[in-house]
Amino acid sequence: EVRLVESGGGSVQAGASLRLSCAVSGDVNENTCVRWFRQTSENGREGVAAIEKDGSPSYGDFVQGRFAISKDNAKNIQYLQMDRLKPEDTGIYYCAAYYSTACGDEYCLNTPNWCYWGRGTQVTVSS
């Protein structure tokens, strides 16, 4: 079992920044895939960012260079730095995890009940 706790959300003006955190604990090993998702009223649930198995970051198309994902391996925390926020970024941001040798967004998007989810953190961006 993997436990995930998100934090760092808030209400900001367009153009501002937020840094989200995802604390990961439990049975975490080399086959644990951890990914960021968001739920928005316009697009439903979509993948935001992840650090892939080779250490490279991946981002949803809508990010367009505004977000940066990083992690502190010693603390088992992932960070999502979000800059130049837009009103359409408003939503609930989640961390999710599952066990696999190959990671991708599709698994949790298509079979959400088979993933571990945090409770999410609300991000509200006003114009």
PDB file of N, CA and C in Angstrom, residues 14-16 25-26 31 38 48 57 60 69-70 73 76 80 93 96 98 101 106 110-111 113 117 127:
ATOM      1  N   ALA A  14      -4.107  35.191 -11.287  1.00  0.00           N
ATOM      2  CA  ALA A  14      -3.461  34.728 -12.513  1.00  0.00           C
ATOM      3  C   ALA A  14      -2.052  35.307 -12.606  1.00  0.00           C
ATOM      4  N   GLY A  15      -1.122  34.465 -13.028  1.00  0.00           N
ATOM      5  CA  GLY A  15       0.271  34.861 -13.131  1.00  0.00           C
ATOM      6  C   GLY A  15       1.102  34.528 -11.917  1.00  0.00           C
ATOM      7  N   ALA A  16       0.440  34.167 -10.824  1.00  0.00           N
ATOM      8  CA  ALA A  16       1.160  33.840  -9.590  1.00  0.00           C
ATOM      9  C   ALA A  16       1.711  32.413  -9.644  1.00  0.00           C
ATOM     10  N   SER A  25       4.545   7.656   1.208  1.00  0.00           N
ATOM     11  CA  SER A  25       5.002   6.735   2.246  1.00  0.00           C
ATOM     12  C   SER A  25       4.358   5.372   2.031  1.00  0.00           C
ATOM     13  N   GLY A  26       4.774   4.428   2.841  1.00  0.00           N
ATOM     14  CA  GLY A  26       4.244   3.072   2.732  1.00  0.00           C
ATOM     15  C   GLY A  26       5.219   2.176   1.999  1.00  0.00           C
ATOM     16  N   ASN A  31       9.380  -0.216  -8.305  1.00  0.00           N
ATOM     17  CA  ASN A  31       8.245  -0.409  -9.215  1.00  0.00           C
ATOM     18  C   ASN A  31       7.028   0.437  -8.843  1.00  0.00           C
ATOM     19  N   ARG A  38      -4.864  16.199 -12.145  1.00  0.00           N
ATOM     20  CA  ARG A  38      -5.756  17.236 -11.662  1.00  0.00           C
ATOM     21  C   ARG A  38      -7.155  16.969 -12.188  1.00  0.00           C
ATOM     22  N   VAL A  48      -0.863  15.650 -15.105  1.00  0.00           N
ATOM     23  CA  VAL A  48      -0.165  16.921 -15.011  1.00  0.00           C
ATOM     24  C   VAL A  48       1.344  16.735 -15.193  1.00  0.00           C
ATOM     25  N   PRO A  57      11.525  14.213 -16.538  1.00  0.00           N
ATOM     26  CA  PRO A  57      10.178  14.691 -16.229  1.00  0.00           C
ATOM     27  C   PRO A  57       9.276  14.602 -17.456  1.00  0.00           C
ATOM     28  N   GLY A  60       1.864  17.289 -18.936  1.00  0.00           N
ATOM     29  CA  GLY A  60       0.735  17.388 -19.830  1.00  0.00           C
ATOM     30  C   GLY A  60       0.961  18.501 -20.843  1.00  0.00           C
ATOM     31  N   ILE A  69       8.597  19.658 -12.063  1.00  0.00           N
ATOM     32  CA  ILE A  69       8.469  18.615 -11.046  1.00  0.00           C
ATOM     33  C   ILE A  69       9.851  18.247 -10.534  1.00  0.00           C
ATOM     34  N   SER A  70       9.933  17.980  -9.249  1.00  0.00           N
ATOM     35  CA  SER A  70      11.200  17.567  -8.655  1.00  0.00           C
ATOM     36  C   SER A  70      10.888  16.657  -7.469  1.00  0.00           C
ATOM     37  N   ASN A  73      14.510  12.645  -2.615  1.00  0.00           N
ATOM     38  CA  ASN A  73      14.506  11.197  -2.374  1.00  0.00           C
ATOM     39  C   ASN A  73      14.653  10.855  -0.889  1.00  0.00           C
ATOM     40  N   ASN A  76      11.253  11.449   0.499  1.00  0.00           N
ATOM     41  CA  ASN A  76      10.174  10.836  -0.283  1.00  0.00           C
ATOM     42  C   ASN A  76       9.042  11.831  -0.533  1.00  0.00           C
ATOM     43  N   LEU A  80       5.769  20.030  -7.034  1.00  0.00           N
ATOM     44  CA  LEU A  80       5.304  20.521  -8.318  1.00  0.00           C
ATOM     45  C   LEU A  80       5.277  22.043  -8.241  1.00  0.00           C
ATOM     46  N   TYR A  93      -5.710  19.067  -7.325  1.00  0.00           N
ATOM     47  CA  TYR A  93      -4.488  18.407  -7.769  1.00  0.00           C
ATOM     48  C   TYR A  93      -4.220  17.207  -6.863  1.00  0.00           C
ATOM     49  N   ALA A  96      -1.077  10.254  -7.362  1.00  0.00           N
ATOM     50  CA  ALA A  96      -1.561   8.883  -7.438  1.00  0.00           C
ATOM     51  C   ALA A  96      -0.361   7.965  -7.601  1.00  0.00           C
ATOM     52  N   TYR A  98       0.848   3.594  -8.245  1.00  0.00           N
ATOM     53  CA  TYR A  98       0.539   2.190  -8.500  1.00  0.00           C
ATOM     54  C   TYR A  98       1.853   1.465  -8.735  1.00  0.00           C
ATOM     55  N   THR A 101       6.215  -1.988 -13.766  1.00  0.00           N
ATOM     56  CA  THR A 101       7.555  -1.785 -14.311  1.00  0.00           C
ATOM     57  C   THR A 101       7.562  -0.701 -15.375  1.00  0.00           C
ATOM     58  N   GLU A 106      -2.109   6.641 -18.279  1.00  0.00           N
ATOM     59  CA  GLU A 106      -3.298   5.943 -18.714  1.00  0.00           C
ATOM     60  C   GLU A 106      -3.829   4.973 -17.655  1.00  0.00           C
ATOM     61  N   ASN A 110      -7.591   5.357 -16.639  1.00  0.00           N
ATOM     62  CA  ASN A 110      -8.532   4.356 -17.128  1.00  0.00           C
ATOM     63  C   ASN A 110      -9.059   3.440 -16.029  1.00  0.00           C
ATOM     64  N   THR A 111      -8.243   3.191 -15.035  1.00  0.00           N
ATOM     65  CA  THR A 111      -8.643   2.299 -13.940  1.00  0.00           C
ATOM     66  C   THR A 111      -8.314   2.963 -12.600  1.00  0.00           C
ATOM     67  N   ASN A 113      -9.648   3.045  -9.765  1.00  0.00           N
ATOM     68  CA  ASN A 113      -9.812   2.261  -8.537  1.00  0.00           C
ATOM     69  C   ASN A 113      -8.627   1.353  -8.255  1.00  0.00           C
ATOM     70  N   TRP A 117      -4.605   6.951  -4.209  1.00  0.00           N
ATOM     71  CA  TRP A 117      -4.788   8.387  -4.414  1.00  0.00           C
ATOM     72  C   TRP A 117      -4.661   9.144  -3.095  1.00  0.00           C
ATOM     73  N   SER A 127      -8.881  35.509 -12.216  1.00  0.00           N
ATOM     74  CA  SER A 127      -8.378  36.411 -13.263  1.00  0.00           C
ATOM     75  C   SER A 127      -8.317  37.853 -12.783  1.00  0.00           C
TER      76      SER A 127
END
